Amino acid sequence: MVPLLHDVLRAAHLLSLPDIYIRLRQVLDTPEYTAAEVAAVIEKDPAMTLRLLRIVNSSLYSLAARVDSVGRAVTLLGSQQIHDLVLATSIALTFKGISSNLIDMQRFWRRSVHCAAACRHLAARVGECGQERLFVAGLLHDIGHLLMYQAIPGLAQQALVRALADGQPVHMVERSLLGFDYAVVGGELMRLWELPENLVELVRCHLEPARARHHPVETALVHLGALLARAEHENGTFDERALTAVPQVWTTTGLTPEECLAMREAINRDFEAITQFFL
């Protein structure tokens, strides 16, 4: 392992996910757990309960009737979707205290939320991909940068400045300057937190989806979701030029650039709903 990467990951040991997520994992890891047990864990945290009910009742799900209890939400969405929503919120809260002098957190999360919304729509279009798991992967695809800005802020900023000045992707500059990139950091952070292995691979390999051994389609979708989010929030152009994906992505997913670009309105609509939940 690159020595500097070891230093970054050592800082990760100082971070921990909120207790509510740890307790939820303990329940879900228990054979024959019940929906009532899942709901009971979440209901002990009023803030998480409120967040969960807000997103379940948002336009993101468009349920026929209003959901007024966590138990009902678990019944309608299933334990896996509830787990993924709580996980996403928990990680967002873990990094809530990062100084705005290091990184514009509002901008960071808006781009991440947009990627999450895009991944959810891409997964629905392809089929046979868990929309909520892709949603979480999209939300967390850039999470490695937050750890880097905590552990090595000077070098992380130097890489960003150089990338902007040279017109290069920031991950390429990071590899040259640091010996690793933010996707590697994100994947290792989630491995340290013992998160599901498919999430680890989606985040670690989304820059180069061909490297994904177990979940190539899902990883390719996160790659596309990140490109769509960057086009919306950074590039200033939302057309085929923004989707300079490697050719294997189109072969792997069966999608076309035109199909992805046509999702813009639907993605933006969900983005607004999710933003209210996370920001």
mmCIF file of C-alpha atoms in Angstrom:
data_model
loop_
_atom_site.group_PDB
_atom_site.id
_atom_site.type_symbol
_atom_site.label_atom_id
_atom_site.label_comp_id
_atom_site.label_asym_id
_atom_site.label_seq_id
_atom_site.Cartn_x
_atom_site.Cartn_y
_atom_site.Cartn_z
ATOM 1 C CA MET A 1 0.000 0.000 0.000
ATOM 2 C CA VAL A 2 1.216 3.519 -0.811
ATOM 3 C CA PRO A 3 2.488 5.041 2.484
ATOM 4 C CA LEU A 4 0.413 8.192 2.069
ATOM 5 C CA LEU A 5 -2.723 6.109 1.517
ATOM 6 C CA HIS A 6 -1.945 4.281 4.741
ATOM 7 C CA ASP A 7 -1.879 7.647 6.537
ATOM 8 C CA VAL A 8 -5.233 8.631 5.034
ATOM 9 C CA LEU A 9 -6.859 5.372 6.069
ATOM 10 C CA ARG A 10 -5.398 5.675 9.551
ATOM 11 C CA ALA A 11 -7.466 8.848 9.882
ATOM 12 C CA ALA A 12 -10.521 6.816 8.873
ATOM 13 C CA HIS A 13 -10.244 4.835 12.099
ATOM 14 C CA LEU A 14 -11.263 8.008 13.933
ATOM 15 C CA LEU A 15 -14.584 8.029 12.077
ATOM 16 C CA SER A 16 -17.526 5.867 12.984
ATOM 17 C CA LEU A 17 -21.058 5.534 11.721
ATOM 18 C CA PRO A 18 -23.904 6.680 13.999
ATOM 19 C CA ASP A 19 -25.166 4.254 16.621
ATOM 20 C CA ILE A 20 -28.543 3.931 14.917
ATOM 21 C CA TYR A 21 -26.926 2.379 11.847
ATOM 22 C CA ILE A 22 -24.839 0.004 13.960
ATOM 23 C CA ARG A 23 -27.964 -1.135 15.825
ATOM 24 C CA LEU A 24 -29.885 -1.538 12.573
ATOM 25 C CA ARG A 25 -27.116 -3.704 11.121
ATOM 26 C CA GLN A 26 -27.166 -5.866 14.238
ATOM 27 C CA VAL A 27 -30.880 -6.494 13.781
ATOM 28 C CA LEU A 28 -30.577 -7.208 10.062
ATOM 29 C CA ASP A 29 -27.708 -9.608 10.694
ATOM 30 C CA THR A 30 -29.919 -11.603 13.048
ATOM 31 C CA PRO A 31 -31.617 -14.619 11.440
ATOM 32 C CA GLU A 32 -35.393 -14.318 11.200
ATOM 33 C CA TYR A 33 -35.543 -10.668 12.248
ATOM 34 C CA THR A 34 -38.930 -8.993 11.933
ATOM 35 C CA ALA A 35 -40.085 -5.748 10.328
ATOM 36 C CA ALA A 36 -41.234 -4.616 13.759
ATOM 37 C CA GLU A 37 -37.681 -4.995 15.117
ATOM 38 C CA VAL A 38 -36.303 -2.930 12.234
ATOM 39 C CA ALA A 39 -38.889 -0.214 12.861
ATOM 40 C CA ALA A 40 -38.227 -0.207 16.604
ATOM 41 C CA VAL A 41 -34.541 0.629 16.060
ATOM 42 C CA ILE A 42 -35.309 3.583 13.807
ATOM 43 C CA GLU A 43 -38.120 4.925 15.999
ATOM 44 C CA LYS A 44 -35.656 5.387 18.857
ATOM 45 C CA ASP A 45 -34.045 8.170 16.804
ATOM 46 C CA PRO A 46 -36.603 10.961 16.225
ATOM 47 C CA ALA A 47 -34.425 12.784 13.691
ATOM 48 C CA MET A 48 -33.904 9.656 11.579
ATOM 49 C CA THR A 49 -37.588 8.825 11.843
ATOM 50 C CA LEU A 50 -38.518 12.263 10.530
ATOM 51 C CA ARG A 51 -36.019 12.074 7.670
ATOM 52 C CA LEU A 52 -37.168 8.623 6.667
ATOM 53 C CA LEU A 53 -40.857 9.504 6.654
ATOM 54 C CA ARG A 54 -40.145 12.671 4.671
ATOM 55 C CA ILE A 55 -38.411 10.830 1.867
ATOM 56 C CA VAL A 56 -40.904 7.945 1.823
ATOM 57 C CA ASN A 57 -43.735 10.468 1.442
ATOM 58 C CA SER A 58 -41.889 12.482 -1.194
ATOM 59 C CA SER A 59 -42.406 12.396 -4.950
ATOM 60 C CA LEU A 60 -39.501 9.972 -5.100
ATOM 61 C CA TYR A 61 -41.851 7.112 -4.245
ATOM 62 C CA SER A 62 -45.264 8.564 -5.178
ATOM 63 C CA LEU A 63 -47.119 6.207 -2.870
ATOM 64 C CA ALA A 64 -50.902 6.120 -3.095
ATOM 65 C CA ALA A 65 -51.457 6.919 0.588
ATOM 66 C CA ARG A 66 -49.451 8.873 3.119
ATOM 67 C CA VAL A 67 -47.129 6.802 5.307
ATOM 68 C CA ASP A 68 -47.314 7.928 8.927
ATOM 69 C CA SER A 69 -45.235 5.266 10.704
ATOM 70 C CA VAL A 70 -41.826 3.681 10.322
ATOM 71 C CA GLY A 71 -43.418 0.261 10.568
ATOM 72 C CA ARG A 72 -45.561 1.002 7.544
ATOM 73 C CA ALA A 73 -42.516 2.320 5.665
ATOM 74 C CA VAL A 74 -40.605 -0.893 6.359
ATOM 75 C CA THR A 75 -43.567 -2.962 5.177
ATOM 76 C CA LEU A 76 -43.930 -0.986 1.938
ATOM 77 C CA LEU A 77 -40.263 -0.575 1.015
ATOM 78 C CA GLY A 78 -38.700 -3.632 2.586
ATOM 79 C CA SER A 79 -35.830 -3.908 5.043
ATOM 80 C CA GLN A 80 -33.134 -3.663 2.351
ATOM 81 C CA GLN A 81 -34.364 -0.316 1.033
ATOM 82 C CA ILE A 82 -34.761 1.008 4.572
ATOM 83 C CA HIS A 83 -31.219 -0.142 5.353
ATOM 84 C CA ASP A 84 -29.849 1.670 2.315
ATOM 85 C CA LEU A 85 -31.675 4.914 3.129
ATOM 86 C CA VAL A 86 -30.487 4.852 6.748
ATOM 87 C CA LEU A 87 -26.949 4.050 5.591
ATOM 88 C CA ALA A 88 -26.909 6.982 3.171
ATOM 89 C CA THR A 89 -28.150 9.357 5.848
ATOM 90 C CA SER A 90 -25.728 7.989 8.443
ATOM 91 C CA ILE A 91 -22.694 8.558 6.243
ATOM 92 C CA ALA A 92 -23.854 12.064 5.375
ATOM 93 C CA LEU A 93 -24.129 12.833 9.092
ATOM 94 C CA THR A 94 -20.686 11.346 9.777
ATOM 95 C CA PHE A 95 -19.022 14.021 7.649
ATOM 96 C CA LYS A 96 -21.333 16.849 8.678
ATOM 97 C CA GLY A 97 -18.661 18.671 10.678
ATOM 98 C CA ILE A 98 -16.128 19.243 7.879
ATOM 99 C CA SER A 99 -15.084 22.894 7.721
ATOM 100 C CA SER A 100 -16.383 24.905 4.775
ATOM 101 C CA ASN A 101 -12.855 26.309 4.510
ATOM 102 C CA LEU A 102 -11.730 22.931 3.191
ATOM 103 C CA ILE A 103 -14.553 22.072 0.827
ATOM 104 C CA ASP A 104 -17.904 23.500 -0.186
ATOM 105 C CA MET A 105 -20.048 20.847 1.480
ATOM 106 C CA GLN A 106 -23.291 22.151 0.011
ATOM 107 C CA ARG A 107 -21.892 21.847 -3.493
ATOM 108 C CA PHE A 108 -20.368 18.450 -2.719
ATOM 109 C CA TRP A 109 -23.650 16.960 -1.523
ATOM 110 C CA ARG A 110 -25.711 18.532 -4.292
ATOM 111 C CA ARG A 111 -23.497 16.874 -6.892
ATOM 112 C CA SER A 112 -23.555 13.601 -4.958
ATOM 113 C CA VAL A 113 -27.349 13.700 -4.603
ATOM 114 C CA HIS A 114 -27.673 14.348 -8.325
ATOM 115 C CA CYS A 115 -25.501 11.315 -9.033
ATOM 116 C CA ALA A 116 -27.689 9.266 -6.678
ATOM 117 C CA ALA A 117 -30.853 10.353 -8.485
ATOM 118 C CA ALA A 118 -29.271 9.602 -11.855
ATOM 119 C CA CYS A 119 -28.140 6.140 -10.729
ATOM 120 C CA ARG A 120 -31.637 5.347 -9.500
ATOM 121 C CA HIS A 121 -33.152 6.188 -12.895
ATOM 122 C CA LEU A 122 -30.422 4.368 -14.789
ATOM 123 C CA ALA A 123 -30.981 1.266 -12.672
ATOM 124 C CA ALA A 124 -34.725 1.399 -13.350
ATOM 125 C CA ARG A 125 -34.075 1.684 -17.086
ATOM 126 C CA VAL A 126 -31.674 -1.249 -17.197
ATOM 127 C CA GLY A 127 -33.703 -3.440 -14.837
ATOM 128 C CA GLU A 128 -32.431 -6.234 -12.596
ATOM 129 C CA CYS A 129 -30.415 -3.670 -10.617
ATOM 130 C CA GLY A 130 -31.452 -2.619 -7.116
ATOM 131 C CA GLN A 131 -32.486 1.010 -7.405
ATOM 132 C CA GLU A 132 -31.842 1.847 -3.754
ATOM 133 C CA ARG A 133 -28.424 0.172 -3.723
ATOM 134 C CA LEU A 134 -27.493 2.140 -6.850
ATOM 135 C CA PHE A 135 -28.903 5.248 -5.202
ATOM 136 C CA VAL A 136 -26.568 4.751 -2.227
ATOM 137 C CA ALA A 137 -23.567 4.001 -4.454
ATOM 138 C CA GLY A 138 -24.224 7.179 -6.433
ATOM 139 C CA LEU A 139 -24.523 9.225 -3.258
ATOM 140 C CA LEU A 140 -21.238 7.822 -1.930
ATOM 141 C CA HIS A 141 -19.193 7.625 -5.136
ATOM 142 C CA ASP A 142 -17.155 10.708 -4.164
ATOM 143 C CA ILE A 143 -16.982 10.040 -0.418
ATOM 144 C CA GLY A 144 -13.233 9.416 -0.564
ATOM 145 C CA HIS A 145 -12.664 13.111 -1.139
ATOM 146 C CA LEU A 146 -14.192 13.974 2.222
ATOM 147 C CA LEU A 147 -11.732 11.717 4.018
ATOM 148 C CA MET A 148 -8.859 13.125 1.963
ATOM 149 C CA TYR A 149 -9.859 16.677 2.863
ATOM 150 C CA GLN A 150 -9.770 15.700 6.506
ATOM 151 C CA ALA A 151 -6.544 13.683 6.439
ATOM 152 C CA ILE A 152 -4.416 15.482 3.808
ATOM 153 C CA PRO A 153 -6.215 18.772 3.074
ATOM 154 C CA GLY A 154 -3.224 20.545 1.547
ATOM 155 C CA LEU A 155 -2.426 17.806 -0.942
ATOM 156 C CA ALA A 156 -6.101 17.225 -1.774
ATOM 157 C CA GLN A 157 -6.546 20.903 -2.600
ATOM 158 C CA GLN A 158 -3.294 20.946 -4.560
ATOM 159 C CA ALA A 159 -4.555 18.097 -6.739
ATOM 160 C CA LEU A 160 -7.825 19.927 -7.410
ATOM 161 C CA VAL A 161 -6.104 23.187 -8.293
ATOM 162 C CA ARG A 162 -3.697 21.413 -10.645
ATOM 163 C CA ALA A 163 -6.534 19.516 -12.300
ATOM 164 C CA LEU A 164 -8.451 22.732 -12.952
ATOM 165 C CA ALA A 165 -5.361 24.511 -14.249
ATOM 166 C CA ASP A 166 -4.337 21.680 -16.568
ATOM 167 C CA GLY A 167 -7.829 20.668 -17.666
ATOM 168 C CA GLN A 168 -7.307 17.122 -16.431
ATOM 169 C CA PRO A 169 -9.644 14.832 -14.468
ATOM 170 C CA VAL A 170 -8.887 15.236 -10.778
ATOM 171 C CA HIS A 171 -8.439 11.496 -10.253
ATOM 172 C CA MET A 172 -5.648 11.406 -12.834
ATOM 173 C CA VAL A 173 -3.826 14.228 -11.055
ATOM 174 C CA GLU A 174 -4.346 12.483 -7.712
ATOM 175 C CA ARG A 175 -2.786 9.306 -9.052
ATOM 176 C CA SER A 176 0.226 11.258 -10.305
ATOM 177 C CA LEU A 177 0.612 13.405 -7.201
ATOM 178 C CA LEU A 178 -0.442 11.012 -4.447
ATOM 179 C CA GLY A 179 -0.180 7.529 -5.907
ATOM 180 C CA PHE A 180 -3.917 6.827 -5.502
ATOM 181 C CA ASP A 181 -7.263 8.488 -6.194
ATOM 182 C CA TYR A 182 -10.409 9.338 -4.289
ATOM 183 C CA ALA A 183 -12.269 6.227 -5.510
ATOM 184 C CA VAL A 184 -9.676 3.956 -3.913
ATOM 185 C CA VAL A 185 -9.991 5.907 -0.663
ATOM 186 C CA GLY A 186 -13.776 5.670 -0.752
ATOM 187 C CA GLY A 187 -13.727 1.942 -1.378
ATOM 188 C CA GLU A 188 -11.245 1.317 1.418
ATOM 189 C CA LEU A 189 -13.259 3.478 3.812
ATOM 190 C CA MET A 190 -16.389 1.441 3.163
ATOM 191 C CA ARG A 191 -14.436 -1.786 3.528
ATOM 192 C CA LEU A 192 -13.179 -0.530 6.895
ATOM 193 C CA TRP A 193 -16.793 0.136 7.913
ATOM 194 C CA GLU A 194 -17.688 -3.410 6.787
ATOM 195 C CA LEU A 195 -20.327 -2.175 4.377
ATOM 196 C CA PRO A 196 -21.775 -4.544 1.737
ATOM 197 C CA GLU A 197 -19.101 -5.778 -0.656
ATOM 198 C CA ASN A 198 -21.048 -4.712 -3.727
ATOM 199 C CA LEU A 199 -21.028 -1.094 -2.506
ATOM 200 C CA VAL A 200 -17.273 -1.315 -1.979
ATOM 201 C CA GLU A 201 -16.740 -2.418 -5.580
ATOM 202 C CA LEU A 202 -19.159 0.108 -7.095
ATOM 203 C CA VAL A 203 -17.409 3.016 -5.401
ATOM 204 C CA ARG A 204 -13.852 1.766 -5.819
ATOM 205 C CA CYS A 205 -14.208 0.904 -9.517
ATOM 206 C CA HIS A 206 -16.666 3.508 -10.828
ATOM 207 C CA LEU A 207 -13.907 5.529 -12.517
ATOM 208 C CA GLU A 208 -12.859 2.460 -14.514
ATOM 209 C CA PRO A 209 -15.902 0.146 -14.627
ATOM 210 C CA ALA A 210 -14.039 -2.532 -16.582
ATOM 211 C CA ARG A 211 -12.144 -3.319 -13.371
ATOM 212 C CA ALA A 212 -15.326 -4.469 -11.631
ATOM 213 C CA ARG A 213 -15.215 -8.254 -11.318
ATOM 214 C CA HIS A 214 -18.517 -8.996 -9.617
ATOM 215 C CA HIS A 215 -20.892 -6.129 -10.461
ATOM 216 C CA PRO A 216 -19.879 -4.747 -13.872
ATOM 217 C CA VAL A 217 -23.327 -3.472 -14.894
ATOM 218 C CA GLU A 218 -23.982 -1.639 -11.631
ATOM 219 C CA THR A 219 -20.473 -0.154 -11.632
ATOM 220 C CA ALA A 220 -20.969 1.093 -15.180
ATOM 221 C CA LEU A 221 -24.226 2.762 -14.111
ATOM 222 C CA VAL A 222 -22.464 4.614 -11.290
ATOM 223 C CA HIS A 223 -19.871 5.738 -13.828
ATOM 224 C CA LEU A 224 -22.651 7.159 -16.011
ATOM 225 C CA GLY A 225 -24.429 8.707 -13.028
ATOM 226 C CA ALA A 226 -21.248 10.535 -12.061
ATOM 227 C CA LEU A 227 -20.854 11.866 -15.610
ATOM 228 C CA LEU A 228 -24.451 13.120 -15.652
ATOM 229 C CA ALA A 229 -23.996 14.836 -12.283
ATOM 230 C CA ARG A 230 -20.785 16.474 -13.427
ATOM 231 C CA ALA A 231 -22.474 17.677 -16.598
ATOM 232 C CA GLU A 232 -25.263 19.264 -14.564
ATOM 233 C CA HIS A 233 -23.159 20.860 -11.840
ATOM 234 C CA GLU A 234 -19.684 21.453 -13.257
ATOM 235 C CA ASN A 235 -19.290 21.253 -17.028
ATOM 236 C CA GLY A 236 -21.985 23.724 -17.997
ATOM 237 C CA THR A 237 -22.964 21.497 -20.921
ATOM 238 C CA PHE A 238 -25.526 18.724 -20.898
ATOM 239 C CA ASP A 239 -25.112 16.907 -24.177
ATOM 240 C CA GLU A 240 -23.247 13.956 -25.628
ATOM 241 C CA ARG A 241 -19.917 15.675 -25.046
ATOM 242 C CA ALA A 242 -20.522 15.229 -21.318
ATOM 243 C CA LEU A 243 -20.889 11.470 -21.717
ATOM 244 C CA THR A 244 -17.407 10.561 -22.857
ATOM 245 C CA ALA A 245 -17.720 7.164 -21.218
ATOM 246 C CA VAL A 246 -15.471 4.298 -22.154
ATOM 247 C CA PRO A 247 -17.094 2.205 -24.927
ATOM 248 C CA GLN A 248 -17.485 -0.818 -22.653
ATOM 249 C CA VAL A 249 -20.020 1.108 -20.562
ATOM 250 C CA TRP A 250 -22.520 1.215 -23.413
ATOM 251 C CA THR A 251 -21.947 -2.443 -24.242
ATOM 252 C CA THR A 252 -22.245 -3.502 -20.607
ATOM 253 C CA THR A 253 -25.405 -1.556 -19.815
ATOM 254 C CA GLY A 254 -27.149 -1.659 -23.203
ATOM 255 C CA LEU A 255 -27.854 2.069 -22.834
ATOM 256 C CA THR A 256 -27.141 4.858 -25.306
ATOM 257 C CA PRO A 257 -26.066 8.461 -24.692
ATOM 258 C CA GLU A 258 -29.407 9.624 -26.054
ATOM 259 C CA GLU A 259 -31.311 7.532 -23.511
ATOM 260 C CA CYS A 260 -29.227 8.891 -20.648
ATOM 261 C CA LEU A 261 -29.624 12.514 -21.700
ATOM 262 C CA ALA A 262 -33.376 12.033 -22.115
ATOM 263 C CA MET A 263 -33.627 11.260 -18.393
ATOM 264 C CA ARG A 264 -32.581 14.770 -17.421
ATOM 265 C CA GLU A 265 -36.008 16.104 -16.473
ATOM 266 C CA ALA A 266 -36.926 13.052 -14.392
ATOM 267 C CA ILE A 267 -33.520 13.059 -12.677
ATOM 268 C CA ASN A 268 -33.819 16.746 -11.819
ATOM 269 C CA ARG A 269 -37.291 16.186 -10.386
ATOM 270 C CA ASP A 270 -36.017 13.457 -8.066
ATOM 271 C CA PHE A 271 -32.943 15.526 -7.269
ATOM 272 C CA GLU A 272 -35.133 18.253 -5.804
ATOM 273 C CA ALA A 273 -37.040 15.730 -3.681
ATOM 274 C CA ILE A 274 -33.889 14.037 -2.396
ATOM 275 C CA THR A 275 -32.157 17.356 -1.719
ATOM 276 C CA GLN A 276 -34.864 18.243 0.807
ATOM 277 C CA PHE A 277 -34.115 14.982 2.575
ATOM 278 C CA PHE A 278 -30.326 15.125 2.695
ATOM 279 C CA LEU A 279 -29.648 18.860 2.780
#
